[in-house]
PDB file of N, CA and C in Angstrom:
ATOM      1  N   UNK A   1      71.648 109.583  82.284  1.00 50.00           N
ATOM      2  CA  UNK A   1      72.626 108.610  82.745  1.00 50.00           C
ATOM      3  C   UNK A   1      73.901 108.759  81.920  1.00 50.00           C
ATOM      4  N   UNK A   2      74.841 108.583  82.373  1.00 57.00           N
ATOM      5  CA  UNK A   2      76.432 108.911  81.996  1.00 57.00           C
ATOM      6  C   UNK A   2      76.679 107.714  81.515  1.00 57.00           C
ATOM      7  N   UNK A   3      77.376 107.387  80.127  1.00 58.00           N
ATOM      8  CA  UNK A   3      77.682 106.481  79.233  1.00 58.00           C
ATOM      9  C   UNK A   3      79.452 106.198  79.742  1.00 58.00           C
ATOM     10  N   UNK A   4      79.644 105.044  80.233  1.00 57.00           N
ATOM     11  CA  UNK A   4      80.993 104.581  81.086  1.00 57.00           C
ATOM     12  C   UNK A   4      82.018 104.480  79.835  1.00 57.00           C
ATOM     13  N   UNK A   5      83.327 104.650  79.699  1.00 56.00           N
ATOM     14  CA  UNK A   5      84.105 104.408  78.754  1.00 56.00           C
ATOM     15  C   UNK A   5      84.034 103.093  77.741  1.00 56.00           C
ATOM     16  N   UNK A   6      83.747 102.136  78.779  1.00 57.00           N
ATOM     17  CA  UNK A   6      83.676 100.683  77.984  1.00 57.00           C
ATOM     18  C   UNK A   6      82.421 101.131  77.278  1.00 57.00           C
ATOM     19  N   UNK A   7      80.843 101.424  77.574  1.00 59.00           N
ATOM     20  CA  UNK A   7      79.989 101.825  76.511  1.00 59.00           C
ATOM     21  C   UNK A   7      80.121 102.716  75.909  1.00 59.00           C
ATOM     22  N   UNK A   8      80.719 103.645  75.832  1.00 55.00           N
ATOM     23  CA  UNK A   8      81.247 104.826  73.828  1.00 55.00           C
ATOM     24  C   UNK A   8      81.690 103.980  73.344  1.00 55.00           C
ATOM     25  N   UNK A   9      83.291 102.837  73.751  1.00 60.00           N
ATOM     26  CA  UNK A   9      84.401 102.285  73.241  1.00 60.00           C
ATOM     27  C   UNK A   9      82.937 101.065  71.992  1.00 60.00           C
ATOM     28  N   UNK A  10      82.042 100.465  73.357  1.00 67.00           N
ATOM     29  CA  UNK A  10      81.446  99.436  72.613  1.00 67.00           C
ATOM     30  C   UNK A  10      80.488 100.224  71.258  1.00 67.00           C
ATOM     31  N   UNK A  11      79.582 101.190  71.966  1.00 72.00           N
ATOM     32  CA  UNK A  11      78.900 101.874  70.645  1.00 72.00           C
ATOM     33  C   UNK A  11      79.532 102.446  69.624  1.00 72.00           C
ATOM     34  N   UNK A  12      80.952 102.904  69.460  1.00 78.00           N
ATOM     35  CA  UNK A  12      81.645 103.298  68.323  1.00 78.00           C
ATOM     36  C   UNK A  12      81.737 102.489  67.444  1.00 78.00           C
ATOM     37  N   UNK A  13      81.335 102.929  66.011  1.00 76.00           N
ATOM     38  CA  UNK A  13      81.859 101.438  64.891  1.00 76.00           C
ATOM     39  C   UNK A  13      83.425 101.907  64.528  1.00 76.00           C
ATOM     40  N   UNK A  14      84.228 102.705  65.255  1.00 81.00           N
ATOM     41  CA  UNK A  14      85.833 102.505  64.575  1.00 81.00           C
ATOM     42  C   UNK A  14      86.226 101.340  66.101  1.00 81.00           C
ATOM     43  N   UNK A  15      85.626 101.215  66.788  1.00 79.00           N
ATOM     44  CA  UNK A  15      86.136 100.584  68.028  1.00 79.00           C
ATOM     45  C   UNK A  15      86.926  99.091  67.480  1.00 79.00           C
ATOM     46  N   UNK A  16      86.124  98.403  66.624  1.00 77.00           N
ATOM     47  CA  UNK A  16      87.131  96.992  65.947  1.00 77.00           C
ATOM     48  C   UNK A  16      87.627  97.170  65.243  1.00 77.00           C
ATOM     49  N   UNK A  17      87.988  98.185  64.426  1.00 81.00           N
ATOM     50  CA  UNK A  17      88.951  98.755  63.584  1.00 81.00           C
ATOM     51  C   UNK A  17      90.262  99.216  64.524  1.00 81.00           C
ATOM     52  N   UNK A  18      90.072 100.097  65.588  1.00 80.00           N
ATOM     53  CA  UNK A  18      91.281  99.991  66.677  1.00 80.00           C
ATOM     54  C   UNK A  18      91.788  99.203  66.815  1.00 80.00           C
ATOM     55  N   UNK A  19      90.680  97.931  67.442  1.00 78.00           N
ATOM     56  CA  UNK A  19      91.746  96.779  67.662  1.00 78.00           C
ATOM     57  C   UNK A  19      92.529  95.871  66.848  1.00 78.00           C
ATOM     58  N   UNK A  20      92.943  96.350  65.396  1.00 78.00           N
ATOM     59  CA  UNK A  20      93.648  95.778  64.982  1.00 78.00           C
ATOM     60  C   UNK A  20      94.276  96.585  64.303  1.00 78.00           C
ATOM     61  N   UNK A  21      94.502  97.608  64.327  1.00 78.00           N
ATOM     62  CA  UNK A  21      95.412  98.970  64.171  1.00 78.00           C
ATOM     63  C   UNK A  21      96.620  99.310  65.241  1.00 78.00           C
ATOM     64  N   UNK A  22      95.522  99.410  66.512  1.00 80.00           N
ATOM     65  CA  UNK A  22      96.516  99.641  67.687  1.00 80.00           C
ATOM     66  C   UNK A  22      97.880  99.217  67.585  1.00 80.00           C
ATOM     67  N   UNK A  23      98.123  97.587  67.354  1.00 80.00           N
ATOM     68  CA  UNK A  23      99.071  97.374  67.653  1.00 80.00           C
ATOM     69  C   UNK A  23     100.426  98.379  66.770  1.00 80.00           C
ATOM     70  N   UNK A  24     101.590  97.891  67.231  1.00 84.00           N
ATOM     71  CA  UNK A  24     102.743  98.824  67.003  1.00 84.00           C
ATOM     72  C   UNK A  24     103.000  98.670  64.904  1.00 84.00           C
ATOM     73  N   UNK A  25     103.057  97.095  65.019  1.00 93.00           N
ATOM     74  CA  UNK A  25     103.436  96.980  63.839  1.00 93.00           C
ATOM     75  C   UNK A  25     102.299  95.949  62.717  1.00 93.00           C
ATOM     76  N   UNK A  26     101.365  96.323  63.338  1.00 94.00           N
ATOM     77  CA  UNK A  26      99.919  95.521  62.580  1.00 94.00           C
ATOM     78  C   UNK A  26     100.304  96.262  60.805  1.00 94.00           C
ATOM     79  N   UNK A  27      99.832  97.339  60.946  1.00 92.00           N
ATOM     80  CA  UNK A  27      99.589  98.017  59.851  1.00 92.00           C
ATOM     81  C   UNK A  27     101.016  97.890  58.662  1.00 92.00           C
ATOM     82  N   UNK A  28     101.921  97.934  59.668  1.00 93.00           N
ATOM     83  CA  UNK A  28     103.069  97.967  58.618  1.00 93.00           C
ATOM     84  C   UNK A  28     103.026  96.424  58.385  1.00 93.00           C
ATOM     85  N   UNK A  29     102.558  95.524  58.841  1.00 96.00           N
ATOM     86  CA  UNK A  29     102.607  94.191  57.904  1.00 96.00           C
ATOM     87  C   UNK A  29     101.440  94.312  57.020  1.00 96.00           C
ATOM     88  N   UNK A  30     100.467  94.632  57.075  1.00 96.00           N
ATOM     89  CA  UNK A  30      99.444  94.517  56.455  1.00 96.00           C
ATOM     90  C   UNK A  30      99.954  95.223  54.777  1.00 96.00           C
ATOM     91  N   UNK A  31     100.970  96.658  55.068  1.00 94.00           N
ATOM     92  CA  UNK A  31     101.703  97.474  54.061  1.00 94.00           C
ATOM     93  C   UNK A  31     102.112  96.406  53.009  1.00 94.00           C
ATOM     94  N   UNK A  32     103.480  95.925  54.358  1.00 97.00           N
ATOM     95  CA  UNK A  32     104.036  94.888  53.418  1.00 97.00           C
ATOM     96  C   UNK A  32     103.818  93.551  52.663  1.00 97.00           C
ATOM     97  N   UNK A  33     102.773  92.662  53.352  1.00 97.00           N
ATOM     98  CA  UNK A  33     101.758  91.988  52.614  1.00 97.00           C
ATOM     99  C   UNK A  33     101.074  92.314  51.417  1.00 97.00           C
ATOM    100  N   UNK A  34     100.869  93.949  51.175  1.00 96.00           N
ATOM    101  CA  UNK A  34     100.016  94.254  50.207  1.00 96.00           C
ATOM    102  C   UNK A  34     100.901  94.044  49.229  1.00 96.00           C
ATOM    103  N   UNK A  35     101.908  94.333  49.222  1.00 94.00           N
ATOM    104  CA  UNK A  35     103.019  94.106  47.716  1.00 94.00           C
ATOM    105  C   UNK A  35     103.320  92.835  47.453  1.00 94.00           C
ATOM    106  N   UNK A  36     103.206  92.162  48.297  1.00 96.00           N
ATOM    107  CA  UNK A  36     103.846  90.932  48.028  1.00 96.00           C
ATOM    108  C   UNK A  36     103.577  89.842  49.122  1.00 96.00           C
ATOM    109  N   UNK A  37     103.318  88.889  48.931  1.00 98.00           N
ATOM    110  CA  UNK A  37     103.176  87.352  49.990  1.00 98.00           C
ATOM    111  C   UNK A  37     104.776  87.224  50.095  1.00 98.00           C
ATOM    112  N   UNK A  38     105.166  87.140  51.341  1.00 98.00           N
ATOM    113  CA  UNK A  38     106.069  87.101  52.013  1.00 98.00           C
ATOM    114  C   UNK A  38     105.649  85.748  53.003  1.00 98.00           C
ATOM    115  N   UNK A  39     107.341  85.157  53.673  1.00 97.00           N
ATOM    116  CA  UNK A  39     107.723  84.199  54.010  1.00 97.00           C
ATOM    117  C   UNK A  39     107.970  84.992  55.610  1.00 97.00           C
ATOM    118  N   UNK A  40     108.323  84.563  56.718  1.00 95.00           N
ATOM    119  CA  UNK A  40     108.198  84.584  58.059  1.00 95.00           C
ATOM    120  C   UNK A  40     109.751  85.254  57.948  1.00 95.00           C
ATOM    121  N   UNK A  41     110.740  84.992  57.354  1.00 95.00           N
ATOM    122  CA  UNK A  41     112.326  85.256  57.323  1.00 95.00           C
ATOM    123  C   UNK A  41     112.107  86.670  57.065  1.00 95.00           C
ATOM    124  N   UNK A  42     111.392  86.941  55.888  1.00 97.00           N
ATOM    125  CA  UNK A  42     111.437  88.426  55.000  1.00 97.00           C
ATOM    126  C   UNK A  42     111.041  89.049  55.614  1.00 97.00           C
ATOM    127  N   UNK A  43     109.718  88.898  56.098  1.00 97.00           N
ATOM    128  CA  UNK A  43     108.827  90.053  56.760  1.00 97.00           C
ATOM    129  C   UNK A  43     109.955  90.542  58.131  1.00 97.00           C
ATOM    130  N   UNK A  44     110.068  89.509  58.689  1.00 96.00           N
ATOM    131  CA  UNK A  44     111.469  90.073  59.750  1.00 96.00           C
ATOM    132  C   UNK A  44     112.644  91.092  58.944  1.00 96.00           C
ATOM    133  N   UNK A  45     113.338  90.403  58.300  1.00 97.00           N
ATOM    134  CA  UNK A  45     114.161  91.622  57.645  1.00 97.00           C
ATOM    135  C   UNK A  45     113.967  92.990  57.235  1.00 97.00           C
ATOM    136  N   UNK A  46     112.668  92.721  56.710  1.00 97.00           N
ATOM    137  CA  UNK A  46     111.543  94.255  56.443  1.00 97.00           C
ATOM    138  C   UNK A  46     111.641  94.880  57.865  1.00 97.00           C
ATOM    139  N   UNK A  47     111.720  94.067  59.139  1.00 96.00           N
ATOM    140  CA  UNK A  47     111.027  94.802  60.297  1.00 96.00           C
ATOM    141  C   UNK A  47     112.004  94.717  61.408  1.00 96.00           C
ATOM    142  N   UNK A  48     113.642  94.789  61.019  1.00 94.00           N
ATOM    143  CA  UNK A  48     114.202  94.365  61.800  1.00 94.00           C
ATOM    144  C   UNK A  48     114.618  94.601  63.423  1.00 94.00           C
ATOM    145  N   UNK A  49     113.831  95.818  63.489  1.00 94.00           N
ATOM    146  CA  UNK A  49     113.963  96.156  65.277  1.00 94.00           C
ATOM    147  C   UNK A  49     112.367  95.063  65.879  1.00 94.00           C
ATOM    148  N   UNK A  50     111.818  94.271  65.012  1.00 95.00           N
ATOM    149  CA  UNK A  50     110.908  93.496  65.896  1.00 95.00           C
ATOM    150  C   UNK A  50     110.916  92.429  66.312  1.00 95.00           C
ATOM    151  N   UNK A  51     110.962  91.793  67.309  1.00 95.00           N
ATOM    152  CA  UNK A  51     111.234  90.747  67.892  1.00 95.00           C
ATOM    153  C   UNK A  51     110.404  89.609  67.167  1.00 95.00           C
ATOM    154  N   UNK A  52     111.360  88.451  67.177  1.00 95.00           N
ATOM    155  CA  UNK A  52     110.817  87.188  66.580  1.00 95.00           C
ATOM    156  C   UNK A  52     109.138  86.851  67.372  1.00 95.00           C
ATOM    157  N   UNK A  53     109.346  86.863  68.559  1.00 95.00           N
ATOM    158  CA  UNK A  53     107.849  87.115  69.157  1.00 95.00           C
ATOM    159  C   UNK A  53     106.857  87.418  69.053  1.00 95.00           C
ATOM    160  N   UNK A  54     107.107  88.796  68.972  1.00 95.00           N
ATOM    161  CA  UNK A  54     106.548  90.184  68.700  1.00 95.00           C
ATOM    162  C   UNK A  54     106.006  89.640  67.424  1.00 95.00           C
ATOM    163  N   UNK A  55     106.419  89.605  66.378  1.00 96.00           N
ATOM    164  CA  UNK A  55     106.057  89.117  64.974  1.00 96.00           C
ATOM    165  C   UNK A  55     105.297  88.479  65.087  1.00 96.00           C
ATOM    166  N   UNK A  56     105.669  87.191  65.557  1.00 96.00           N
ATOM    167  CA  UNK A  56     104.180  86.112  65.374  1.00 96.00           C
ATOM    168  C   UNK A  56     103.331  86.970  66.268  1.00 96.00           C
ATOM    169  N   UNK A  57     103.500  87.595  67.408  1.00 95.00           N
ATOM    170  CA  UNK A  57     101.894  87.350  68.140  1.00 95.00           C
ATOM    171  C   UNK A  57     101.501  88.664  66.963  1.00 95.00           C
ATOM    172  N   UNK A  58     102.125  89.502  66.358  1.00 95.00           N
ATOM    173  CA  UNK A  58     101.260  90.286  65.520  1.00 95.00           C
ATOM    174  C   UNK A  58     100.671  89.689  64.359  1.00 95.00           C
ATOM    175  N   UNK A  59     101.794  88.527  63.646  1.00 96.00           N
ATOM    176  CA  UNK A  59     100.885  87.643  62.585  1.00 96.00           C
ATOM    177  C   UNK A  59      99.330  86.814  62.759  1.00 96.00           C
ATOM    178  N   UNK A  60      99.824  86.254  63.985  1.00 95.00           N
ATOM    179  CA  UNK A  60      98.458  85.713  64.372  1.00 95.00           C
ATOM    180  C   UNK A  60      97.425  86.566  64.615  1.00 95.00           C
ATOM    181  N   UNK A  61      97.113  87.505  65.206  1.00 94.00           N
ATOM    182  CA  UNK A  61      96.803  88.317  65.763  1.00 94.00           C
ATOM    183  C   UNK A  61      95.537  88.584  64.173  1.00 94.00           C
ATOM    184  N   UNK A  62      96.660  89.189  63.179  1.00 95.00           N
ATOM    185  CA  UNK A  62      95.766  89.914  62.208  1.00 95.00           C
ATOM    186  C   UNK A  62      95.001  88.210  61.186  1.00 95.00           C
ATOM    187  N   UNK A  63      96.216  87.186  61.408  1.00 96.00           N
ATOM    188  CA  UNK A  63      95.410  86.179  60.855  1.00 96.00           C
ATOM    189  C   UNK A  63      94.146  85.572  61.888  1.00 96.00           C
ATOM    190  N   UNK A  64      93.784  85.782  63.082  1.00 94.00           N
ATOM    191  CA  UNK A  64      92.923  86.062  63.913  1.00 94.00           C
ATOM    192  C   UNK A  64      91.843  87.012  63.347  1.00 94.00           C
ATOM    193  N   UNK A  65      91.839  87.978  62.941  1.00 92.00           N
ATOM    194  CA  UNK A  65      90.707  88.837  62.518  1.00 92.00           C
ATOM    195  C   UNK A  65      90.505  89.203  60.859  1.00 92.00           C
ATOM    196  N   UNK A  66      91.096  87.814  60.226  1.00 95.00           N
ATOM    197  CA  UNK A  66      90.441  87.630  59.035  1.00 95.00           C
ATOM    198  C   UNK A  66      91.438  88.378  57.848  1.00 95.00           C
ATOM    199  N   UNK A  67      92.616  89.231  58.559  1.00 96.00           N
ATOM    200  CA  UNK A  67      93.478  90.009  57.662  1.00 96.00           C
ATOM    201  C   UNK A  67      94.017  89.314  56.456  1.00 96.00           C
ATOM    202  N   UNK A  68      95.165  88.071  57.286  1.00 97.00           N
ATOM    203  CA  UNK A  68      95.906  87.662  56.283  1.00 97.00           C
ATOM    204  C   UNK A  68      95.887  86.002  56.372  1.00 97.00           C
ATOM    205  N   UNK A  69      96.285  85.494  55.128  1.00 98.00           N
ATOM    206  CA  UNK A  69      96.251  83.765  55.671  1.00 98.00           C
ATOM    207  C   UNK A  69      97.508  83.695  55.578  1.00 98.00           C
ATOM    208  N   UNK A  70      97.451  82.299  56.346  1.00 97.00           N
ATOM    209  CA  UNK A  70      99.081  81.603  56.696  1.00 97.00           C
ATOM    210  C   UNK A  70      99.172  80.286  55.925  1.00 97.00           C
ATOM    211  N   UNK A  71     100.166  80.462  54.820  1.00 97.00           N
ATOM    212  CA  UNK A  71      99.750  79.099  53.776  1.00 97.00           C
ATOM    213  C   UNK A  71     101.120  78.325  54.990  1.00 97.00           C
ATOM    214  N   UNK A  72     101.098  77.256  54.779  1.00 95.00           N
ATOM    215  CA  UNK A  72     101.753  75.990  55.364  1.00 95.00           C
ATOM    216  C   UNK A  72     102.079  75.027  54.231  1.00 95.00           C
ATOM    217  N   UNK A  73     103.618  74.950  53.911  1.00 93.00           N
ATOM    218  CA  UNK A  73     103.621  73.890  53.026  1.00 93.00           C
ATOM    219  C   UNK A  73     104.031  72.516  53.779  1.00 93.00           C
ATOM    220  N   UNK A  74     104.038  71.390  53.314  1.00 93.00           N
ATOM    221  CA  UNK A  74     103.901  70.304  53.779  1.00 93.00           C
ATOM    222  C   UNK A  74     105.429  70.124  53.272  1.00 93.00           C
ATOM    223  N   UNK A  75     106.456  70.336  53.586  1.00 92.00           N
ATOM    224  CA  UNK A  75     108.139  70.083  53.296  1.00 92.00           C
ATOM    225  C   UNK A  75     109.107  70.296  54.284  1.00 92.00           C
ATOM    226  N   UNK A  76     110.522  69.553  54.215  1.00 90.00           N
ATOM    227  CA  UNK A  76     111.204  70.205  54.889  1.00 90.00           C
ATOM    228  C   UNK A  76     112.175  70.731  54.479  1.00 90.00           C
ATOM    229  N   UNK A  77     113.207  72.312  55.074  1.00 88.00           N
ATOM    230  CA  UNK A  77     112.188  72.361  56.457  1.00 88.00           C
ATOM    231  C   UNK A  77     111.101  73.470  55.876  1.00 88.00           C
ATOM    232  N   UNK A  78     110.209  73.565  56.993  1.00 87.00           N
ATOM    233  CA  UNK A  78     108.982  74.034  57.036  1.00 87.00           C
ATOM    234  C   UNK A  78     108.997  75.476  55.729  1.00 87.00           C
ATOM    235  N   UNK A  79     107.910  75.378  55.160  1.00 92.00           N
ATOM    236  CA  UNK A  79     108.000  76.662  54.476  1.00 92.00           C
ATOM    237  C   UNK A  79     106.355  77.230  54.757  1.00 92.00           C
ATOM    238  N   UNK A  80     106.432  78.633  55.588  1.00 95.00           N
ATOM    239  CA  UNK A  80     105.451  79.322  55.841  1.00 95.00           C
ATOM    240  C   UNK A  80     105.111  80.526  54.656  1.00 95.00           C
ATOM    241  N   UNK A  81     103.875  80.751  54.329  1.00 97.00           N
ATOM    242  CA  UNK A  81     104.075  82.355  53.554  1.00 97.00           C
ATOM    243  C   UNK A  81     102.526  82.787  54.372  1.00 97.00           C
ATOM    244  N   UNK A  82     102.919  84.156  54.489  1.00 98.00           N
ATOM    245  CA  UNK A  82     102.048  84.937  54.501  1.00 98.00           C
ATOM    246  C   UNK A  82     101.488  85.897  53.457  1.00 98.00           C
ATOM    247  N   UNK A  83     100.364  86.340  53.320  1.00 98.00           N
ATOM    248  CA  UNK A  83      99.521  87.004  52.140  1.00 98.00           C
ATOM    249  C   UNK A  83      98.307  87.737  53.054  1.00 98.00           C
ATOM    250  N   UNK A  84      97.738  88.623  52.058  1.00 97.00           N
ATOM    251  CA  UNK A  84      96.323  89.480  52.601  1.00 97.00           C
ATOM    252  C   UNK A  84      95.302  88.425  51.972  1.00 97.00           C
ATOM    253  N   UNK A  85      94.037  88.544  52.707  1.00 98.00           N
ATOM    254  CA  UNK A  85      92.940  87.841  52.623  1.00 98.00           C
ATOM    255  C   UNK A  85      92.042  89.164  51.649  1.00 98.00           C
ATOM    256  N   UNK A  86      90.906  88.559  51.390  1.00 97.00           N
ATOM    257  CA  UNK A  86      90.019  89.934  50.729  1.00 97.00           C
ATOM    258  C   UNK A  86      89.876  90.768  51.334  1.00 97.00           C
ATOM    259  N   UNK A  87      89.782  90.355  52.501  1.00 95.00           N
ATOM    260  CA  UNK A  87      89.315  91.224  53.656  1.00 95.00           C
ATOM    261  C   UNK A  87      90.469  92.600  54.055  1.00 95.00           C
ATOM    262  N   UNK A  88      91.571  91.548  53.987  1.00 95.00           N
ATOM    263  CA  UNK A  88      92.838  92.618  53.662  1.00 95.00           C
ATOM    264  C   UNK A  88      92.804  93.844  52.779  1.00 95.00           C
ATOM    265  N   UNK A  89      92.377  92.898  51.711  1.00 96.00           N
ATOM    266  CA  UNK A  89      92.739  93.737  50.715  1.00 96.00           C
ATOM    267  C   UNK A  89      91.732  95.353  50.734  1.00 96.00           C
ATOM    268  N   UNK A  90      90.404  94.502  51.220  1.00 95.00           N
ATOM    269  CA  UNK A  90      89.651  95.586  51.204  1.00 95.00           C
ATOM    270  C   UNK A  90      89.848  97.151  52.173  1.00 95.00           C
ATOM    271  N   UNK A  91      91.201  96.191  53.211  1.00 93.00           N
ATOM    272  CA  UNK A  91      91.636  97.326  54.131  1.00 93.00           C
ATOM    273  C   UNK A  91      92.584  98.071  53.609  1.00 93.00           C
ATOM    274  N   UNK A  92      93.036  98.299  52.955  1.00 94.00           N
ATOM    275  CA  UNK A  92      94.170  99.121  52.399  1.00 94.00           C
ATOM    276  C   UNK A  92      93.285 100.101  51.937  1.00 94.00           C
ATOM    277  N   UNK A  93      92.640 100.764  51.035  1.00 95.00           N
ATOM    278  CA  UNK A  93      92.167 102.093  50.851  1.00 95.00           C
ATOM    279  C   UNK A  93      92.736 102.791  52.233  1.00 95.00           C
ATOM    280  N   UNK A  94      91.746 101.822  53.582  1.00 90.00           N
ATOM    281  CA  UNK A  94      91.856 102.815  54.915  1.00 90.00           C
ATOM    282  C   UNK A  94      93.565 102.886  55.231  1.00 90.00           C
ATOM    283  N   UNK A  95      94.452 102.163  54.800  1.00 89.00           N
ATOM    284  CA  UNK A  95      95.734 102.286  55.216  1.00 89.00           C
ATOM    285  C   UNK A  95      96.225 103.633  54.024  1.00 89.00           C
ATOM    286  N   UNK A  96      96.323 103.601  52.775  1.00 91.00           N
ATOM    287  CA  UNK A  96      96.672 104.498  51.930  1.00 91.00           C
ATOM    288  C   UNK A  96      95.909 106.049  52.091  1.00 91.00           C
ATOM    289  N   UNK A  97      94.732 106.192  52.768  1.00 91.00           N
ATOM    290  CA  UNK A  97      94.535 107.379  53.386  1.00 91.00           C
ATOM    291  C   UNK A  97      95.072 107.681  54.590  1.00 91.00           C
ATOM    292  N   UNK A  98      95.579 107.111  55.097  1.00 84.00           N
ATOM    293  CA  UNK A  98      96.846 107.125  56.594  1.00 84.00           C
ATOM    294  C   UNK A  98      97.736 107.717  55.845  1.00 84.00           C
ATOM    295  N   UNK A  99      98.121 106.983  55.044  1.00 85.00           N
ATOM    296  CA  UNK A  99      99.499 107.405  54.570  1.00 85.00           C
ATOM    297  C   UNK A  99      99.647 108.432  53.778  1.00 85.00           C
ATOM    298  N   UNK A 100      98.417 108.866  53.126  1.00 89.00           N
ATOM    299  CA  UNK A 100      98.333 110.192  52.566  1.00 89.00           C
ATOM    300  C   UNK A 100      98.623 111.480  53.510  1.00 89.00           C
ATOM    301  N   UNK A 101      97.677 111.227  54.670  1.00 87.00           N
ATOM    302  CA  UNK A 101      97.458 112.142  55.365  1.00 87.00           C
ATOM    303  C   UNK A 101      98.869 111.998  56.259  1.00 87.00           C
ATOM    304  N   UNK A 102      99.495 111.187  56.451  1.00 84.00           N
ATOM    305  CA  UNK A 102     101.117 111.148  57.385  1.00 84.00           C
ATOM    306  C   UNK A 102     101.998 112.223  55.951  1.00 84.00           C
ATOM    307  N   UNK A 103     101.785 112.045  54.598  1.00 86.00           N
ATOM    308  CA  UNK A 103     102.456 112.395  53.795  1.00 86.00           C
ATOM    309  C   UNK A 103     101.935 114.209  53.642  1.00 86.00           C
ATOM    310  N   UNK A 104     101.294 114.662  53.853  1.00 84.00           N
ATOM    311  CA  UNK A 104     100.347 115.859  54.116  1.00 84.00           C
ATOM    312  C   UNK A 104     101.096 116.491  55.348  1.00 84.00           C
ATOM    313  N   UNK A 105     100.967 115.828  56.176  1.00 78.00           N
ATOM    314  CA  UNK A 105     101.212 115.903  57.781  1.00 78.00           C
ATOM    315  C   UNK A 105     103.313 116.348  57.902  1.00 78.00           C
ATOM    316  N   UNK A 106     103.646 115.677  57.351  1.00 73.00           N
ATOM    317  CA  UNK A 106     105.336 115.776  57.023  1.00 73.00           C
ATOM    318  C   UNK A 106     105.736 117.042  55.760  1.00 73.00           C
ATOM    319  N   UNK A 107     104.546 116.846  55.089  1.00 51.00           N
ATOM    320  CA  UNK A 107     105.386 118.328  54.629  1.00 51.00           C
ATOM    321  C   UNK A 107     105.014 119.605  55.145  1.00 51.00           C
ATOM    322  N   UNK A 108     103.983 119.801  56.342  1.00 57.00           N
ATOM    323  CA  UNK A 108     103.167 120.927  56.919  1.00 57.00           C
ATOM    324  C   UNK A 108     105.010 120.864  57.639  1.00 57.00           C
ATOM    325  N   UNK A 109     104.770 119.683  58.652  1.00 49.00           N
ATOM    326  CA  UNK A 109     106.325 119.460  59.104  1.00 49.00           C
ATOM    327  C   UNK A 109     107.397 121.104  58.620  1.00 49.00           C
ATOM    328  N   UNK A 110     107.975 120.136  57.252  1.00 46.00           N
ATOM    329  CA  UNK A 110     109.338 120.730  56.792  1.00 46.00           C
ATOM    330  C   UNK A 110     109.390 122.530  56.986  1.00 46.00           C
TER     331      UNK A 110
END
């Protein structure tokens, strides 16, 4: 019997790791989180071709799957920060071997 795309996609264990990679600019917040807890203003400036939109549904998104938390202060006006969770943190090895291998990959490039 022939295994349908949705069953490889489901039996693969990188399959939930995709889904929170895929997106365009997941990973590069997750980057920029790693250095530093950042505020909703900054991370935009860091990312400035991304839409105010775009941003949150990617913030939520990774604070959805345990990446990063969203502190909320109780002031006005509102002060948001974002940060990596452990879980975050524990994802970066897999991001810094990306980036090794993009850094590998660019000088085969030159």
């Amino acid at each position: 019997m022939e295994k349908s795309d949705e069953t490889i996609f489901v039996d693969c264990p990188i399959a939930g790791v995709q889904k929170i990679v895929r997106g365009k600019w997941n990973m590069v917040i997750l980057y920029f989180l790693h250095q530093q807890t950042l505020r909703f203003g900054e991370l935009s400036r860091k990312l400035p071709t991304v839409t105010q939109a775009q941003l949150t549904k990617d913030l939520r998104l990774l604070e959805g799957y345990g990446l990063i938390n969203r502190k909320v202060y109780p002031q006005v006006p509102p002060k948001v920060e974002y940060s990596l969770t452990a879980m975050g943190d524990q994802f970066m090895p897999v991001l810094r071997a990306l980036e090794q291998f993009a850094d590998v990959y660019e000088v085969k490039q030159a």
